[in-house]
PDB file of C-alpha atoms in Angstrom:
ATOM      1  CA  UNK A   8     -77.801  12.815  86.412  1.00 75.00           C
ATOM      2  CA  UNK A   9     -80.589  15.401  85.847  1.00 82.00           C
ATOM      3  CA  UNK A  10     -80.887  18.138  83.109  1.00 91.00           C
ATOM      4  CA  UNK A  11     -80.184  21.272  85.813  1.00 92.00           C
ATOM      5  CA  UNK A  12     -82.327  24.884  85.524  1.00 92.00           C
ATOM      6  CA  UNK A  13     -80.891  27.892  86.880  1.00 93.00           C
ATOM      7  CA  UNK A  14     -82.081  31.206  87.954  1.00 94.00           C
ATOM      8  CA  UNK A  15     -80.315  34.475  88.510  1.00 94.00           C
ATOM      9  CA  UNK A  16     -80.343  37.181  89.651  1.00 95.00           C
ATOM     10  CA  UNK A  17     -82.681  36.557  91.954  1.00 94.00           C
ATOM     11  CA  UNK A  18     -83.098  39.152  94.504  1.00 95.00           C
ATOM     12  CA  UNK A  19     -83.982  39.141  98.354  1.00 95.00           C
ATOM     13  CA  UNK A  20     -84.682  42.651  99.668  1.00 92.00           C
ATOM     14  CA  UNK A  21     -82.287  43.525 102.298  1.00 92.00           C
ATOM     15  CA  UNK A  22     -82.772  46.524 104.547  1.00 90.00           C
ATOM     16  CA  UNK A  23     -79.256  47.967 106.011  1.00 89.00           C
ATOM     17  CA  UNK A  24     -77.367  46.017 103.704  1.00 93.00           C
ATOM     18  CA  UNK A  25     -76.941  48.920 101.158  1.00 92.00           C
ATOM     19  CA  UNK A  26     -77.370  46.960  98.363  1.00 91.00           C
ATOM     20  CA  UNK A  27     -80.080  43.969  97.412  1.00 95.00           C
ATOM     21  CA  UNK A  28     -78.926  40.144  97.728  1.00 97.00           C
ATOM     22  CA  UNK A  29     -78.692  38.783  94.505  1.00 97.00           C
ATOM     23  CA  UNK A  30     -79.035  35.074  94.597  1.00 97.00           C
ATOM     24  CA  UNK A  31     -78.341  31.810  91.637  1.00 97.00           C
ATOM     25  CA  UNK A  32     -80.796  29.237  92.342  1.00 97.00           C
ATOM     26  CA  UNK A  33     -79.863  26.179  90.465  1.00 96.00           C
ATOM     27  CA  UNK A  34     -81.589  22.774  90.870  1.00 95.00           C
ATOM     28  CA  UNK A  35     -82.947  19.547  88.766  1.00 95.00           C
ATOM     29  CA  UNK A  36     -85.493  20.296  86.360  1.00 93.00           C
ATOM     30  CA  UNK A  37     -87.722  16.867  87.747  1.00 93.00           C
ATOM     31  CA  UNK A  38     -88.164  15.834  91.087  1.00 93.00           C
ATOM     32  CA  UNK A  39     -89.905  16.632  94.593  1.00 94.00           C
ATOM     33  CA  UNK A  40     -89.042  17.302  97.747  1.00 95.00           C
ATOM     34  CA  UNK A  41     -85.576  17.975  96.936  1.00 97.00           C
ATOM     35  CA  UNK A  42     -82.990  18.949 100.180  1.00 98.00           C
ATOM     36  CA  UNK A  43     -81.192  22.267  99.738  1.00 98.00           C
ATOM     37  CA  UNK A  44     -77.655  23.985  99.494  1.00 98.00           C
ATOM     38  CA  UNK A  45     -76.932  27.041 100.172  1.00 98.00           C
ATOM     39  CA  UNK A  46     -73.007  28.063  99.177  1.00 98.00           C
ATOM     40  CA  UNK A  47     -71.156  30.777 100.218  1.00 98.00           C
ATOM     41  CA  UNK A  48     -68.031  31.947  98.044  1.00 97.00           C
ATOM     42  CA  UNK A  49     -64.671  32.658  98.428  1.00 95.00           C
ATOM     43  CA  UNK A  50     -63.528  35.913  98.562  1.00 95.00           C
ATOM     44  CA  UNK A  51     -63.731  38.458  95.831  1.00 93.00           C
ATOM     45  CA  UNK A  52     -66.528  35.689  94.006  1.00 94.00           C
ATOM     46  CA  UNK A  53     -69.961  35.533  92.921  1.00 94.00           C
ATOM     47  CA  UNK A  54     -73.062  33.573  92.706  1.00 94.00           C
ATOM     48  CA  UNK A  55     -71.527  33.087  89.176  1.00 94.00           C
ATOM     49  CA  UNK A  56     -68.752  30.739  90.310  1.00 94.00           C
ATOM     50  CA  UNK A  57     -67.893  27.174  91.584  1.00 97.00           C
ATOM     51  CA  UNK A  58     -69.665  25.831  88.734  1.00 95.00           C
ATOM     52  CA  UNK A  59     -67.782  22.419  89.177  1.00 95.00           C
ATOM     53  CA  UNK A  60     -69.782  22.044  92.617  1.00 97.00           C
ATOM     54  CA  UNK A  61     -72.797  23.933  92.252  1.00 97.00           C
ATOM     55  CA  UNK A  62     -73.787  22.408  88.792  1.00 96.00           C
ATOM     56  CA  UNK A  63     -72.632  18.874  89.886  1.00 97.00           C
ATOM     57  CA  UNK A  64     -74.943  19.139  93.432  1.00 98.00           C
ATOM     58  CA  UNK A  65     -77.909  20.675  90.893  1.00 97.00           C
ATOM     59  CA  UNK A  66     -77.350  17.269  88.662  1.00 96.00           C
ATOM     60  CA  UNK A  67     -77.909  15.272  91.530  1.00 96.00           C
ATOM     61  CA  UNK A  68     -80.641  16.827  93.362  1.00 96.00           C
ATOM     62  CA  UNK A  69     -79.980  19.190  94.954  1.00 98.00           C
ATOM     63  CA  UNK A  70     -81.263  22.963  95.322  1.00 97.00           C
ATOM     64  CA  UNK A  71     -77.941  24.874  95.407  1.00 98.00           C
ATOM     65  CA  UNK A  72     -78.469  28.672  96.469  1.00 98.00           C
ATOM     66  CA  UNK A  73     -75.352  30.859  95.735  1.00 98.00           C
ATOM     67  CA  UNK A  74     -75.402  34.412  97.255  1.00 98.00           C
ATOM     68  CA  UNK A  75     -73.421  36.982  96.384  1.00 98.00           C
ATOM     69  CA  UNK A  76     -71.885  38.294  98.917  1.00 97.00           C
ATOM     70  CA  UNK A  77     -70.723  42.175  99.654  1.00 96.00           C
ATOM     71  CA  UNK A  78     -66.608  41.350  98.861  1.00 95.00           C
ATOM     72  CA  UNK A  79     -67.454  39.794  95.846  1.00 95.00           C
ATOM     73  CA  UNK A  80     -65.641  42.080  93.491  1.00 94.00           C
ATOM     74  CA  UNK A  81     -68.883  42.123  90.542  1.00 94.00           C
ATOM     75  CA  UNK A  82     -70.015  44.996  93.448  1.00 94.00           C
ATOM     76  CA  UNK A  83     -67.175  46.814  93.316  1.00 93.00           C
ATOM     77  CA  UNK A  84     -67.067  48.013  97.089  1.00 93.00           C
ATOM     78  CA  UNK A  85     -64.209  49.803  97.942  1.00 93.00           C
ATOM     79  CA  UNK A  86     -61.816  48.734 100.955  1.00 89.00           C
ATOM     80  CA  UNK A  87     -62.336  52.323 102.839  1.00 92.00           C
ATOM     81  CA  UNK A  88     -66.447  51.351 102.658  1.00 94.00           C
ATOM     82  CA  UNK A  89     -67.815  51.936 106.214  1.00 94.00           C
ATOM     83  CA  UNK A  90     -69.589  48.228 106.063  1.00 94.00           C
ATOM     84  CA  UNK A  91     -66.141  46.861 105.576  1.00 93.00           C
ATOM     85  CA  UNK A  92     -65.277  45.868 109.029  1.00 91.00           C
ATOM     86  CA  UNK A  93     -68.544  44.625 109.401  1.00 93.00           C
ATOM     87  CA  UNK A  94     -68.470  42.466 106.317  1.00 94.00           C
ATOM     88  CA  UNK A  95     -68.129  38.905 107.537  1.00 96.00           C
ATOM     89  CA  UNK A  96     -71.370  40.030 109.906  1.00 95.00           C
ATOM     90  CA  UNK A  97     -72.723  41.138 106.496  1.00 96.00           C
ATOM     91  CA  UNK A  98     -71.705  37.514 105.053  1.00 97.00           C
ATOM     92  CA  UNK A  99     -72.972  35.320 107.602  1.00 97.00           C
ATOM     93  CA  UNK A 100     -76.718  37.173 107.801  1.00 97.00           C
ATOM     94  CA  UNK A 101     -76.680  36.896 103.800  1.00 97.00           C
ATOM     95  CA  UNK A 102     -77.323  32.962 104.492  1.00 98.00           C
ATOM     96  CA  UNK A 103     -79.728  33.798 107.382  1.00 98.00           C
ATOM     97  CA  UNK A 104     -81.716  35.626 104.908  1.00 97.00           C
ATOM     98  CA  UNK A 105     -81.621  33.365 102.196  1.00 97.00           C
ATOM     99  CA  UNK A 106     -83.190  30.326 104.694  1.00 98.00           C
ATOM    100  CA  UNK A 107     -85.854  33.389 105.552  1.00 97.00           C
ATOM    101  CA  UNK A 108     -86.229  34.134 102.112  1.00 96.00           C
ATOM    102  CA  UNK A 109     -86.601  30.228 100.715  1.00 95.00           C
ATOM    103  CA  UNK A 110     -90.305  30.666  99.594  1.00 93.00           C
ATOM    104  CA  UNK A 111     -89.634  33.729  97.507  1.00 91.00           C
ATOM    105  CA  UNK A 112     -86.475  32.074  95.706  1.00 92.00           C
ATOM    106  CA  UNK A 113     -89.433  28.825  95.427  1.00 92.00           C
ATOM    107  CA  UNK A 114     -91.244  31.020  93.640  1.00 90.00           C
ATOM    108  CA  UNK A 115     -89.506  33.066  91.074  1.00 87.00           C
ATOM    109  CA  UNK A 116     -87.758  29.504  89.986  1.00 88.00           C
ATOM    110  CA  UNK A 117     -89.844  28.603  86.723  1.00 89.00           C
ATOM    111  CA  UNK A 118     -91.263  25.233  87.416  1.00 91.00           C
ATOM    112  CA  UNK A 119     -89.419  25.322  91.371  1.00 94.00           C
ATOM    113  CA  UNK A 120     -92.508  26.262  93.455  1.00 92.00           C
ATOM    114  CA  UNK A 121     -93.682  23.493  95.915  1.00 94.00           C
ATOM    115  CA  UNK A 122     -90.320  20.977  95.102  1.00 95.00           C
ATOM    116  CA  UNK A 123     -87.778  21.829  98.265  1.00 96.00           C
ATOM    117  CA  UNK A 124     -87.790  20.008 101.323  1.00 96.00           C
ATOM    118  CA  UNK A 125     -87.166  22.727 103.781  1.00 95.00           C
ATOM    119  CA  UNK A 126     -86.301  20.170 106.321  1.00 96.00           C
ATOM    120  CA  UNK A 127     -82.831  18.941 104.528  1.00 98.00           C
ATOM    121  CA  UNK A 128     -80.638  21.802 104.750  1.00 98.00           C
ATOM    122  CA  UNK A 129     -76.508  22.179 104.170  1.00 98.00           C
ATOM    123  CA  UNK A 130     -74.540  24.964 104.300  1.00 98.00           C
ATOM    124  CA  UNK A 131     -71.290  24.721 102.047  1.00 98.00           C
ATOM    125  CA  UNK A 132     -68.538  27.317 101.367  1.00 98.00           C
ATOM    126  CA  UNK A 133     -64.823  27.471 100.178  1.00 98.00           C
ATOM    127  CA  UNK A 134     -62.412  29.797 102.299  1.00 96.00           C
ATOM    128  CA  UNK A 135     -63.891  32.614 103.231  1.00 96.00           C
ATOM    129  CA  UNK A 136     -67.014  31.250 102.622  1.00 98.00           C
ATOM    130  CA  UNK A 137     -66.251  27.791 104.787  1.00 98.00           C
ATOM    131  CA  UNK A 138     -65.655  30.394 107.512  1.00 97.00           C
ATOM    132  CA  UNK A 139     -69.250  31.701 106.929  1.00 98.00           C
ATOM    133  CA  UNK A 140     -70.880  28.444 106.381  1.00 98.00           C
ATOM    134  CA  UNK A 141     -68.907  27.460 110.074  1.00 98.00           C
ATOM    135  CA  UNK A 142     -70.814  29.812 112.015  1.00 98.00           C
ATOM    136  CA  UNK A 143     -74.165  28.432 110.932  1.00 98.00           C
ATOM    137  CA  UNK A 144     -72.900  24.913 112.050  1.00 98.00           C
ATOM    138  CA  UNK A 145     -72.306  26.556 115.114  1.00 98.00           C
ATOM    139  CA  UNK A 146     -68.543  28.190 115.564  1.00 97.00           C
ATOM    140  CA  UNK A 147     -68.495  31.152 117.099  1.00 97.00           C
ATOM    141  CA  UNK A 148     -65.450  34.387 116.314  1.00 96.00           C
ATOM    142  CA  UNK A 149     -63.530  34.773 120.019  1.00 93.00           C
ATOM    143  CA  UNK A 150     -63.602  38.652 121.341  1.00 90.00           C
ATOM    144  CA  UNK A 151     -60.319  40.183 122.113  1.00 88.00           C
ATOM    145  CA  UNK A 152     -60.659  38.989 125.816  1.00 88.00           C
ATOM    146  CA  UNK A 153     -61.009  35.281 124.415  1.00 87.00           C
ATOM    147  CA  UNK A 154     -64.708  34.824 125.201  1.00 90.00           C
ATOM    148  CA  UNK A 155     -66.712  32.937 122.473  1.00 91.00           C
ATOM    149  CA  UNK A 156     -69.009  35.941 120.941  1.00 91.00           C
ATOM    150  CA  UNK A 157     -72.103  35.837 119.394  1.00 93.00           C
ATOM    151  CA  UNK A 158     -74.150  32.178 118.746  1.00 96.00           C
ATOM    152  CA  UNK A 159     -75.196  32.520 115.564  1.00 96.00           C
ATOM    153  CA  UNK A 160     -76.099  28.870 114.638  1.00 97.00           C
ATOM    154  CA  UNK A 161     -79.351  28.166 112.767  1.00 97.00           C
ATOM    155  CA  UNK A 162     -81.774  24.942 113.132  1.00 97.00           C
ATOM    156  CA  UNK A 163     -82.513  24.842 109.817  1.00 98.00           C
ATOM    157  CA  UNK A 164     -79.489  23.666 108.947  1.00 98.00           C
ATOM    158  CA  UNK A 165     -78.870  19.906 109.309  1.00 98.00           C
ATOM    159  CA  UNK A 166     -74.881  19.360 107.375  1.00 98.00           C
ATOM    160  CA  UNK A 167     -72.380  21.366 106.033  1.00 98.00           C
ATOM    161  CA  UNK A 168     -69.178  21.048 103.524  1.00 98.00           C
ATOM    162  CA  UNK A 169     -66.588  23.343 104.647  1.00 98.00           C
ATOM    163  CA  UNK A 170     -63.691  23.797 102.288  1.00 98.00           C
ATOM    164  CA  UNK A 171     -60.660  24.741 102.944  1.00 97.00           C
ATOM    165  CA  UNK A 172     -61.505  26.379 106.352  1.00 98.00           C
ATOM    166  CA  UNK A 173     -58.813  28.605 108.412  1.00 97.00           C
ATOM    167  CA  UNK A 174     -57.753  27.233 111.540  1.00 97.00           C
ATOM    168  CA  UNK A 175     -56.992  28.596 115.244  1.00 95.00           C
ATOM    169  CA  UNK A 176     -57.057  32.575 115.614  1.00 92.00           C
ATOM    170  CA  UNK A 177     -53.614  32.010 118.153  1.00 92.00           C
ATOM    171  CA  UNK A 178     -51.860  30.777 114.505  1.00 92.00           C
ATOM    172  CA  UNK A 179     -52.766  33.891 112.000  1.00 93.00           C
ATOM    173  CA  UNK A 180     -49.494  36.095 111.621  1.00 94.00           C
ATOM    174  CA  UNK A 181     -49.337  39.464 112.682  1.00 93.00           C
ATOM    175  CA  UNK A 182     -50.728  41.516 109.978  1.00 93.00           C
ATOM    176  CA  UNK A 183     -53.411  39.190 109.498  1.00 93.00           C
ATOM    177  CA  UNK A 184     -54.648  39.253 113.402  1.00 90.00           C
ATOM    178  CA  UNK A 185     -54.680  43.149 112.851  1.00 89.00           C
ATOM    179  CA  UNK A 186     -56.677  43.433 110.008  1.00 89.00           C
ATOM    180  CA  UNK A 187     -58.836  40.422 110.375  1.00 92.00           C
ATOM    181  CA  UNK A 188     -60.343  40.197 113.971  1.00 89.00           C
ATOM    182  CA  UNK A 189     -62.811  37.746 112.907  1.00 92.00           C
ATOM    183  CA  UNK A 190     -60.473  35.017 111.712  1.00 94.00           C
ATOM    184  CA  UNK A 191     -60.270  33.544 115.618  1.00 95.00           C
ATOM    185  CA  UNK A 192     -63.132  31.127 115.867  1.00 96.00           C
ATOM    186  CA  UNK A 193     -63.525  28.658 118.411  1.00 96.00           C
ATOM    187  CA  UNK A 194     -65.014  25.483 117.288  1.00 97.00           C
ATOM    188  CA  UNK A 195     -65.550  23.899 120.079  1.00 96.00           C
ATOM    189  CA  UNK A 196     -69.655  24.671 119.574  1.00 97.00           C
ATOM    190  CA  UNK A 197     -69.625  23.601 115.773  1.00 98.00           C
ATOM    191  CA  UNK A 198     -71.850  20.463 117.090  1.00 97.00           C
ATOM    192  CA  UNK A 199     -73.664  20.550 113.581  1.00 98.00           C
ATOM    193  CA  UNK A 200     -72.523  17.327 111.287  1.00 98.00           C
ATOM    194  CA  UNK A 201     -70.223  18.426 108.722  1.00 98.00           C
ATOM    195  CA  UNK A 202     -67.176  17.344 106.162  1.00 98.00           C
ATOM    196  CA  UNK A 203     -64.103  19.508 106.729  1.00 98.00           C
ATOM    197  CA  UNK A 204     -62.032  19.569 103.140  1.00 98.00           C
ATOM    198  CA  UNK A 205     -57.942  19.935 103.652  1.00 98.00           C
ATOM    199  CA  UNK A 206     -55.189  20.371 101.045  1.00 97.00           C
ATOM    200  CA  UNK A 207     -52.070  18.814 102.354  1.00 96.00           C
ATOM    201  CA  UNK A 208     -50.035  21.609 100.399  1.00 96.00           C
ATOM    202  CA  UNK A 209     -52.349  24.898 101.607  1.00 96.00           C
ATOM    203  CA  UNK A 210     -49.831  26.807 102.663  1.00 94.00           C
ATOM    204  CA  UNK A 211     -51.564  30.211 103.276  1.00 95.00           C
ATOM    205  CA  UNK A 212     -50.140  33.663 103.666  1.00 93.00           C
ATOM    206  CA  UNK A 213     -52.350  34.528 106.993  1.00 94.00           C
ATOM    207  CA  UNK A 214     -50.882  31.977 108.973  1.00 95.00           C
ATOM    208  CA  UNK A 215     -47.533  31.008 110.611  1.00 94.00           C
ATOM    209  CA  UNK A 216     -48.621  27.155 110.200  1.00 95.00           C
ATOM    210  CA  UNK A 217     -48.271  24.662 107.328  1.00 95.00           C
ATOM    211  CA  UNK A 218     -50.670  23.274 105.822  1.00 96.00           C
ATOM    212  CA  UNK A 219     -52.193  20.888 109.388  1.00 96.00           C
ATOM    213  CA  UNK A 220     -53.809  24.965 110.185  1.00 96.00           C
ATOM    214  CA  UNK A 221     -56.628  23.557 107.675  1.00 97.00           C
ATOM    215  CA  UNK A 222     -57.223  20.540 109.668  1.00 97.00           C
ATOM    216  CA  UNK A 223     -57.614  22.779 112.737  1.00 97.00           C
ATOM    217  CA  UNK A 224     -61.637  22.940 112.197  1.00 98.00           C
ATOM    218  CA  UNK A 225     -62.018  18.994 112.750  1.00 98.00           C
ATOM    219  CA  UNK A 226     -59.309  18.363 115.552  1.00 97.00           C
ATOM    220  CA  UNK A 227     -61.107  20.732 117.901  1.00 97.00           C
ATOM    221  CA  UNK A 228     -64.857  20.510 117.055  1.00 97.00           C
ATOM    222  CA  UNK A 229     -66.935  17.733 118.313  1.00 96.00           C
ATOM    223  CA  UNK A 230     -68.325  14.762 116.433  1.00 93.00           C
ATOM    224  CA  UNK A 231     -69.763  13.838 114.140  1.00 95.00           C
ATOM    225  CA  UNK A 232     -67.386  15.157 111.651  1.00 97.00           C
ATOM    226  CA  UNK A 233     -65.195  13.687 108.412  1.00 97.00           C
ATOM    227  CA  UNK A 234     -62.171  14.965 107.479  1.00 98.00           C
ATOM    228  CA  UNK A 235     -60.831  14.490 103.557  1.00 98.00           C
ATOM    229  CA  UNK A 236     -57.289  15.502 103.319  1.00 97.00           C
ATOM    230  CA  UNK A 237     -56.200  15.676  99.684  1.00 97.00           C
ATOM    231  CA  UNK A 238     -53.134  14.950  98.935  1.00 96.00           C
ATOM    232  CA  UNK A 239     -51.048  17.552  97.092  1.00 96.00           C
ATOM    233  CA  UNK A 240     -53.967  20.234  96.854  1.00 96.00           C
ATOM    234  CA  UNK A 241     -53.276  24.020  96.985  1.00 96.00           C
ATOM    235  CA  UNK A 242     -55.975  26.793  98.541  1.00 95.00           C
ATOM    236  CA  UNK A 243     -58.045  25.516  95.203  1.00 95.00           C
ATOM    237  CA  UNK A 244     -58.467  22.583  96.054  1.00 95.00           C
ATOM    238  CA  UNK A 245     -57.739  21.541  92.274  1.00 93.00           C
ATOM    239  CA  UNK A 246     -60.114  24.160  90.852  1.00 93.00           C
ATOM    240  CA  UNK A 247     -63.440  24.374  92.651  1.00 94.00           C
ATOM    241  CA  UNK A 248     -63.961  28.020  92.213  1.00 92.00           C
ATOM    242  CA  UNK A 249     -64.498  27.458  88.155  1.00 89.00           C
ATOM    243  CA  UNK A 250     -63.057  25.656  85.158  1.00 85.00           C
ATOM    244  CA  UNK A 251     -59.494  27.423  83.823  1.00 75.00           C
ATOM    245  CA  UNK A 252     -59.588  30.148  86.567  1.00 76.00           C
ATOM    246  CA  UNK A 253     -56.804  32.137  87.492  1.00 73.00           C
ATOM    247  CA  UNK A 254     -57.055  31.539  90.864  1.00 78.00           C
ATOM    248  CA  UNK A 255     -55.983  27.903  90.457  1.00 81.00           C
ATOM    249  CA  UNK A 256     -52.691  27.063  91.332  1.00 85.00           C
ATOM    250  CA  UNK A 257     -53.085  23.326  91.543  1.00 89.00           C
ATOM    251  CA  UNK A 258     -54.937  22.030  88.794  1.00 89.00           C
ATOM    252  CA  UNK A 259     -56.411  18.665  88.865  1.00 92.00           C
ATOM    253  CA  UNK A 260     -59.490  17.502  87.086  1.00 94.00           C
ATOM    254  CA  UNK A 261     -59.044  14.117  88.801  1.00 94.00           C
ATOM    255  CA  UNK A 262     -59.215  16.167  92.267  1.00 95.00           C
ATOM    256  CA  UNK A 263     -62.003  17.757  91.826  1.00 96.00           C
ATOM    257  CA  UNK A 264     -63.945  14.326  90.432  1.00 95.00           C
ATOM    258  CA  UNK A 265     -62.794  13.071  93.850  1.00 96.00           C
ATOM    259  CA  UNK A 266     -64.889  16.125  95.722  1.00 96.00           C
ATOM    260  CA  UNK A 267     -67.913  16.061  93.881  1.00 96.00           C
ATOM    261  CA  UNK A 268     -68.401  12.318  94.203  1.00 95.00           C
ATOM    262  CA  UNK A 269     -67.238  12.493  98.084  1.00 96.00           C
ATOM    263  CA  UNK A 270     -69.740  15.606  98.759  1.00 97.00           C
ATOM    264  CA  UNK A 271     -72.279  14.778  97.021  1.00 97.00           C
ATOM    265  CA  UNK A 272     -71.885  11.471  99.046  1.00 97.00           C
ATOM    266  CA  UNK A 273     -71.971  13.031 101.833  1.00 97.00           C
ATOM    267  CA  UNK A 274     -74.748  15.437 101.508  1.00 98.00           C
ATOM    268  CA  UNK A 275     -77.140  12.468 100.521  1.00 96.00           C
ATOM    269  CA  UNK A 276     -75.954  10.533 103.670  1.00 96.00           C
ATOM    270  CA  UNK A 277     -76.494  13.596 106.072  1.00 96.00           C
ATOM    271  CA  UNK A 278     -79.935  15.242 104.698  1.00 97.00           C
ATOM    272  CA  UNK A 279     -81.408  11.961 103.197  1.00 95.00           C
ATOM    273  CA  UNK A 280     -79.983   8.898 105.094  1.00 93.00           C
ATOM    274  CA  UNK A 281     -78.877   7.549 102.033  1.00 90.00           C
ATOM    275  CA  UNK A 282     -75.621   6.088 103.391  1.00 90.00           C
ATOM    276  CA  UNK A 283     -74.810   3.508 100.447  1.00 91.00           C
ATOM    277  CA  UNK A 284     -72.908   5.719  98.524  1.00 90.00           C
ATOM    278  CA  UNK A 285     -70.881   7.765 101.334  1.00 94.00           C
ATOM    279  CA  UNK A 286     -69.792   4.402 102.633  1.00 93.00           C
ATOM    280  CA  UNK A 287     -68.919   2.965  98.973  1.00 93.00           C
ATOM    281  CA  UNK A 288     -67.100   6.049  98.334  1.00 90.00           C
ATOM    282  CA  UNK A 289     -65.070   6.249 101.526  1.00 90.00           C
ATOM    283  CA  UNK A 290     -64.159   2.187 100.932  1.00 92.00           C
ATOM    284  CA  UNK A 291     -62.513   2.730  97.237  1.00 91.00           C
ATOM    285  CA  UNK A 292     -60.874   5.675  98.441  1.00 90.00           C
ATOM    286  CA  UNK A 293     -59.105   3.800 101.339  1.00 89.00           C
ATOM    287  CA  UNK A 294     -58.653   0.444  99.111  1.00 91.00           C
ATOM    288  CA  UNK A 295     -56.893   2.421  96.135  1.00 91.00           C
ATOM    289  CA  UNK A 296     -53.137   2.086  95.687  1.00 92.00           C
ATOM    290  CA  UNK A 297     -52.201   5.281  94.503  1.00 92.00           C
ATOM    291  CA  UNK A 298     -54.937   7.781  96.727  1.00 93.00           C
ATOM    292  CA  UNK A 299     -55.922  10.988  95.845  1.00 95.00           C
ATOM    293  CA  UNK A 300     -56.373  11.726  99.646  1.00 96.00           C
ATOM    294  CA  UNK A 301     -57.714  10.380 102.592  1.00 95.00           C
ATOM    295  CA  UNK A 302     -60.494  10.329 105.425  1.00 96.00           C
ATOM    296  CA  UNK A 303     -61.087   9.734 108.526  1.00 94.00           C
ATOM    297  CA  UNK A 304     -64.356  10.787 110.963  1.00 95.00           C
ATOM    298  CA  UNK A 305     -65.161  10.649 114.638  1.00 95.00           C
TER     299      UNK A 305
END
């Protein structure tokens, strides 16, 4: 584990967005050829959230870039703002903007210049952030006619970690179907490798189905994918948005620690080709007499 350096807010000029993109960059204090993880926060959060994951990944050798999306409570944009209907697209564009601005981000953090490996990039996200990240992996939004919309995948992204990603739009409640038309995904073209994490007690008020709705991204996407199902976990997956935050209804330090280990091992495997930790973590989970979850892959 390394000492972590962090800089915020780093601003990326973003014409047409109405606000420059605010970003937090965290990185290990030493090392070169560092892989990059771009993390998309859940609804209302910001670059300041998700410390249990962002800090852990940075301490274990990754440069973690966290943009603040327009829905963040820190920006205070009202629901009637004309950008609201396109908020989901602005989110995806934020991640692309981060990838386009890696040179500027690298130069803005003291001691980081020249240490990034641009050939080893992953995207990650939680909840709405997972949906945002999935677009760069190849997921697409179905139009009213059921035809997949624009392909917003990015070849620079080599892997993903999708936490509590919502399922198919056929199972939305009437309210969600009316107000969130972007929640109608197709995972058929989500070809980039990814680890998908679902809680088996995550009952969404947006879906008519039970917690298995959150396994759809695994079921309906092509390989190479892995699915980690966490037993007893609700939408915060034990507390990944932050320490002692009000949104966490299922606080479990053990569950968060498992997620830290498994996501780190997965990222090292997917980006660096270091499979030892990933295989060991999977074996340990399977052998545990009282496991916190199960893992399967295709």
